[in-house]
């Protein structure tokens, strides 16, 4: 009986051992090498750096065109208006470092009169605004120049170029697109030119004559301190990296 119990005990121990070994096998994977770890992949971002400097901060800013300007001293002619110009004046510098091509537009607002003359020698205050228009009737000039007359007398033109002195600069139409090529430390200079045109032959003016044209010029010379415009620039990406499929 004792011998029978001993055999049963040994069989039980063997069964437990086999069960434990079987569990180890079921929880394992045979014939496979495995390893773990981590890494990284990097995509570089194309540089887009565009800034404007000049008479103000980047974006839109006011440019006071205070260059000294007078009417022309040429003799009056009923066949041609007398003109005088400031020449090209550097008003803004646009610098850009880009790794993707773009389009640049520059917009100039209409010229505005700036009145801050104060009082004349007789103590009378100078004008602070434009009027309904200056006209000539029976040899007498009346009224104050209008906005329309102001717009005809003073004309703004923009130029752009890569030379700070203006050499080789090109006429620029406000709002038109300029191609920005990929590159670093690139600079575009923006110039403004104001022309003073005496209204010698303007058919829309009542009683156009040297007398009226000179009277309008004189009024502006007495009352305007400077002229102003607002420049706004916008740079827009025009390509992509990598190029679109099929390009």
Short mmCIF file of C-alpha atoms in Angstrom, two decimals:
data_model
loop_
_atom_site.label_atom_id
_atom_site.label_comp_id
_atom_site.label_asym_id
_atom_site.label_seq_id
_atom_site.Cartn_x
_atom_site.Cartn_y
_atom_site.Cartn_z
CA UNK A 1 0.00 0.00 0.00
CA UNK A 2 2.83 2.31 0.93
CA UNK A 3 4.57 1.46 -2.33
CA UNK A 4 1.37 2.31 -4.27
CA UNK A 5 1.11 5.75 -2.59
CA UNK A 6 4.74 6.46 -3.43
CA UNK A 7 4.08 5.69 -7.11
CA UNK A 8 0.99 7.94 -7.14
CA UNK A 9 2.98 10.79 -5.53
CA UNK A 10 5.74 10.48 -8.11
CA UNK A 11 3.22 10.49 -10.96
CA UNK A 12 1.56 13.65 -9.56
CA UNK A 13 4.89 15.48 -9.30
CA UNK A 14 5.75 14.45 -12.85
CA UNK A 15 2.38 15.70 -14.11
CA UNK A 16 2.88 19.10 -12.44
CA UNK A 17 6.34 19.40 -13.95
CA UNK A 18 5.07 18.58 -17.43
CA UNK A 19 2.28 21.15 -17.05
CA UNK A 20 4.75 23.91 -16.11
CA UNK A 21 7.04 23.03 -19.03
CA UNK A 22 4.08 23.10 -21.42
CA UNK A 23 3.05 26.60 -20.21
CA UNK A 24 6.55 27.89 -20.91
CA UNK A 25 6.41 26.56 -24.47
CA UNK A 26 2.97 28.04 -25.15
CA UNK A 27 4.14 31.48 -24.01
CA UNK A 28 7.23 31.54 -26.24
CA UNK A 29 7.88 32.12 -29.97
CA UNK A 30 10.28 29.81 -31.73
CA UNK A 31 12.75 30.46 -34.56
CA UNK A 32 12.41 34.32 -34.80
CA UNK A 33 14.96 37.05 -34.08
CA UNK A 34 13.44 40.27 -32.71
CA UNK A 35 14.88 43.64 -31.73
CA UNK A 36 13.44 47.03 -30.70
CA UNK A 37 14.44 50.69 -30.70
CA UNK A 38 13.42 54.14 -32.02
CA UNK A 39 14.59 56.61 -34.68
CA UNK A 40 13.51 59.82 -36.48
CA UNK A 41 12.92 61.19 -39.98
CA UNK A 42 13.37 64.92 -40.78
CA UNK A 43 11.77 67.11 -43.47
CA UNK A 44 13.38 70.52 -43.90
CA UNK A 45 11.02 73.50 -44.39
CA UNK A 46 11.80 75.79 -47.32
CA UNK A 47 12.78 79.26 -46.10
CA UNK A 48 10.35 82.14 -46.73
CA UNK A 49 11.66 85.43 -45.35
CA UNK A 50 10.42 88.72 -46.86
CA UNK A 51 10.58 92.14 -45.23
CA UNK A 52 10.11 95.77 -46.21
CA UNK A 53 11.95 98.74 -44.75
CA UNK A 54 11.75 102.41 -45.57
CA UNK A 55 9.84 105.29 -44.07
CA UNK A 56 7.92 102.95 -41.78
CA UNK A 57 7.42 99.38 -40.60
CA UNK A 58 6.83 96.30 -42.73
CA UNK A 59 3.52 95.88 -44.50
CA UNK A 60 1.72 99.11 -45.28
CA UNK A 61 3.30 102.42 -44.35
CA UNK A 62 2.99 106.08 -45.13
CA UNK A 63 5.59 107.74 -47.30
CA UNK A 64 5.80 111.50 -47.01
CA UNK A 65 7.20 112.81 -50.26
CA UNK A 66 8.75 115.91 -48.84
CA UNK A 67 11.31 116.35 -51.60
CA UNK A 68 11.35 120.02 -52.58
CA UNK A 69 9.30 120.55 -55.71
CA UNK A 70 8.09 123.61 -57.57
CA UNK A 71 6.28 124.30 -60.82
CA UNK A 72 8.36 124.61 -63.95
CA UNK A 73 9.97 127.96 -64.73
CA UNK A 74 9.45 127.47 -68.47
CA UNK A 75 7.49 130.07 -70.42
CA UNK A 76 3.77 129.45 -70.84
CA UNK A 77 2.59 127.78 -74.03
CA UNK A 78 -1.03 127.14 -74.97
CA UNK A 79 0.09 123.98 -76.80
CA UNK A 80 1.90 122.14 -74.03
CA UNK A 81 1.68 121.89 -70.24
CA UNK A 82 4.74 122.91 -68.25
CA UNK A 83 6.11 120.12 -66.02
CA UNK A 84 8.73 119.62 -63.34
CA UNK A 85 9.64 116.44 -61.47
CA UNK A 86 11.36 115.30 -58.28
CA UNK A 87 13.22 112.56 -60.12
CA UNK A 88 13.41 109.09 -58.63
CA UNK A 89 13.34 109.10 -54.83
CA UNK A 90 14.11 105.90 -52.89
CA UNK A 91 11.09 105.24 -50.65
CA UNK A 92 11.31 101.55 -49.72
CA UNK A 93 13.61 98.54 -49.68
CA UNK A 94 12.30 94.98 -49.89
CA UNK A 95 14.69 92.20 -48.85
CA UNK A 96 14.00 88.51 -49.21
CA UNK A 97 15.61 85.12 -48.64
CA UNK A 98 13.47 82.39 -50.20
CA UNK A 99 13.88 78.74 -51.17
CA UNK A 100 10.63 78.63 -53.12
CA UNK A 101 9.58 81.04 -55.89
CA UNK A 102 7.00 83.75 -55.27
CA UNK A 103 5.12 86.73 -56.67
CA UNK A 104 5.42 90.24 -55.23
CA UNK A 105 2.96 93.11 -55.64
CA UNK A 106 3.38 96.70 -54.47
CA UNK A 107 0.43 99.05 -54.28
CA UNK A 108 0.54 102.82 -53.88
CA UNK A 109 -2.48 104.81 -52.80
CA UNK A 110 -3.45 108.04 -54.53
CA UNK A 111 -1.40 111.05 -53.54
CA UNK A 112 -2.85 113.06 -50.66
CA UNK A 113 -2.18 116.71 -49.82
CA UNK A 114 -0.61 117.49 -46.44
CA UNK A 115 -1.59 120.88 -45.00
CA UNK A 116 0.52 122.14 -42.12
CA UNK A 117 1.85 125.51 -43.20
CA UNK A 118 0.42 127.38 -40.23
CA UNK A 119 -0.02 131.13 -40.81
CA UNK A 120 1.31 133.38 -43.55
CA UNK A 121 3.37 136.51 -42.88
CA UNK A 122 0.22 138.55 -42.38
CA UNK A 123 -0.94 136.14 -39.69
CA UNK A 124 -3.71 134.64 -41.80
CA UNK A 125 -4.06 130.87 -41.56
CA UNK A 126 -3.23 128.87 -44.66
CA UNK A 127 -5.84 126.50 -46.07
CA UNK A 128 -6.34 123.09 -44.51
CA UNK A 129 -8.38 121.43 -47.25
CA UNK A 130 -9.19 121.46 -50.94
CA UNK A 131 -12.23 123.31 -52.26
CA UNK A 132 -14.81 123.02 -55.01
CA UNK A 133 -12.45 124.20 -57.74
CA UNK A 134 -10.59 127.28 -58.96
CA UNK A 135 -11.85 129.06 -62.08
CA UNK A 136 -11.32 132.19 -64.14
CA UNK A 137 -14.11 134.51 -65.17
CA UNK A 138 -13.67 137.90 -66.85
CA UNK A 139 -10.03 138.00 -65.83
CA UNK A 140 -10.69 137.25 -62.16
CA UNK A 141 -9.65 133.99 -60.48
CA UNK A 142 -12.02 132.64 -57.84
CA UNK A 143 -12.37 129.56 -55.68
CA UNK A 144 -10.00 126.99 -54.23
CA UNK A 145 -8.45 124.10 -56.20
CA UNK A 146 -10.53 120.92 -56.17
CA UNK A 147 -9.50 117.31 -55.64
CA UNK A 148 -9.75 116.80 -59.40
CA UNK A 149 -7.42 119.71 -60.05
CA UNK A 150 -5.01 118.40 -57.41
CA UNK A 151 -5.00 114.98 -59.07
CA UNK A 152 -4.19 116.54 -62.45
CA UNK A 153 -1.40 118.73 -61.14
CA UNK A 154 0.41 116.04 -59.09
CA UNK A 155 1.19 112.63 -60.57
CA UNK A 156 2.93 109.73 -58.81
CA UNK A 157 5.00 107.11 -60.64
CA UNK A 158 6.75 104.09 -59.13
CA UNK A 159 9.94 102.41 -60.26
CA UNK A 160 11.67 99.22 -59.07
CA UNK A 161 15.23 98.08 -59.49
CA UNK A 162 18.18 96.31 -57.89
CA UNK A 163 20.47 99.34 -57.76
CA UNK A 164 20.05 101.66 -54.79
CA UNK A 165 20.88 104.66 -56.92
CA UNK A 166 18.08 103.91 -59.35
CA UNK A 167 20.28 103.03 -62.31
CA UNK A 168 18.46 100.60 -64.57
CA UNK A 169 15.22 100.81 -62.59
CA UNK A 170 12.02 100.08 -64.49
CA UNK A 171 8.57 101.69 -64.52
CA UNK A 172 6.29 99.83 -62.16
CA UNK A 173 2.51 99.79 -62.43
CA UNK A 174 0.95 99.76 -58.97
CA UNK A 175 -0.43 96.29 -58.19
CA UNK A 176 1.34 94.39 -60.97
CA UNK A 177 3.25 91.16 -60.21
CA UNK A 178 7.01 90.88 -59.85
CA UNK A 179 8.59 87.41 -59.99
CA UNK A 180 10.65 86.56 -56.92
CA UNK A 181 13.30 83.99 -57.81
CA UNK A 182 14.83 81.54 -55.33
CA UNK A 183 17.90 82.95 -53.63
CA UNK A 184 19.37 84.59 -50.56
CA UNK A 185 20.16 88.19 -49.62
CA UNK A 186 18.11 89.55 -52.52
CA UNK A 187 17.08 93.22 -52.52
CA UNK A 188 14.51 95.18 -54.49
CA UNK A 189 14.46 98.98 -54.29
CA UNK A 190 11.25 100.96 -54.76
CA UNK A 191 11.42 104.53 -56.05
CA UNK A 192 8.73 107.20 -56.30
CA UNK A 193 8.67 110.17 -58.65
CA UNK A 194 6.23 113.07 -58.44
CA UNK A 195 5.58 115.35 -61.39
CA UNK A 196 4.08 118.83 -61.03
CA UNK A 197 2.07 119.70 -64.15
CA UNK A 198 0.81 123.23 -64.68
CA UNK A 199 -2.71 123.04 -66.14
CA UNK A 200 -2.00 125.18 -69.17
CA UNK A 201 -4.02 123.19 -71.70
CA UNK A 202 -6.64 121.35 -69.64
CA UNK A 203 -9.83 121.69 -71.64
CA UNK A 204 -11.99 120.80 -68.63
CA UNK A 205 -11.04 123.99 -66.82
CA UNK A 206 -13.22 127.00 -67.36
CA UNK A 207 -11.18 129.80 -68.86
CA UNK A 208 -7.93 127.83 -69.13
CA UNK A 209 -5.06 130.26 -69.43
CA UNK A 210 -1.66 131.11 -68.06
CA UNK A 211 -3.37 133.24 -65.43
CA UNK A 212 -5.51 130.38 -64.10
CA UNK A 213 -2.73 127.78 -64.32
CA UNK A 214 -0.34 130.07 -62.41
CA UNK A 215 -3.02 130.83 -59.81
CA UNK A 216 -3.56 127.11 -59.14
CA UNK A 217 0.20 126.52 -58.90
CA UNK A 218 0.59 129.47 -56.54
CA UNK A 219 -2.21 128.24 -54.26
CA UNK A 220 -0.57 124.83 -53.95
CA UNK A 221 2.81 126.42 -53.30
CA UNK A 222 1.34 128.56 -50.53
CA UNK A 223 -0.78 125.94 -48.81
CA UNK A 224 0.73 122.49 -49.29
CA UNK A 225 3.55 121.32 -47.05
CA UNK A 226 4.10 117.92 -48.64
CA UNK A 227 2.45 115.06 -50.46
CA UNK A 228 1.75 111.62 -49.07
CA UNK A 229 1.06 108.10 -50.32
CA UNK A 230 0.70 104.72 -48.61
CA UNK A 231 2.69 101.78 -49.95
CA UNK A 232 1.50 98.22 -49.37
CA UNK A 233 3.37 95.09 -50.40
CA UNK A 234 2.27 91.46 -50.62
CA UNK A 235 4.50 88.46 -51.27
CA UNK A 236 2.81 85.17 -52.22
CA UNK A 237 4.32 81.71 -52.78
CA UNK A 238 3.97 80.70 -56.45
CA UNK A 239 5.53 77.23 -56.45
CA UNK A 240 5.78 74.21 -54.16
CA UNK A 241 8.42 71.74 -53.00
CA UNK A 242 8.28 68.98 -54.09
CA UNK A 243 6.53 69.93 -57.32
CA UNK A 244 3.03 68.61 -57.83
CA UNK A 245 2.69 65.26 -59.57
CA UNK A 246 2.88 65.67 -63.33
CA UNK A 247 4.76 68.99 -63.20
#
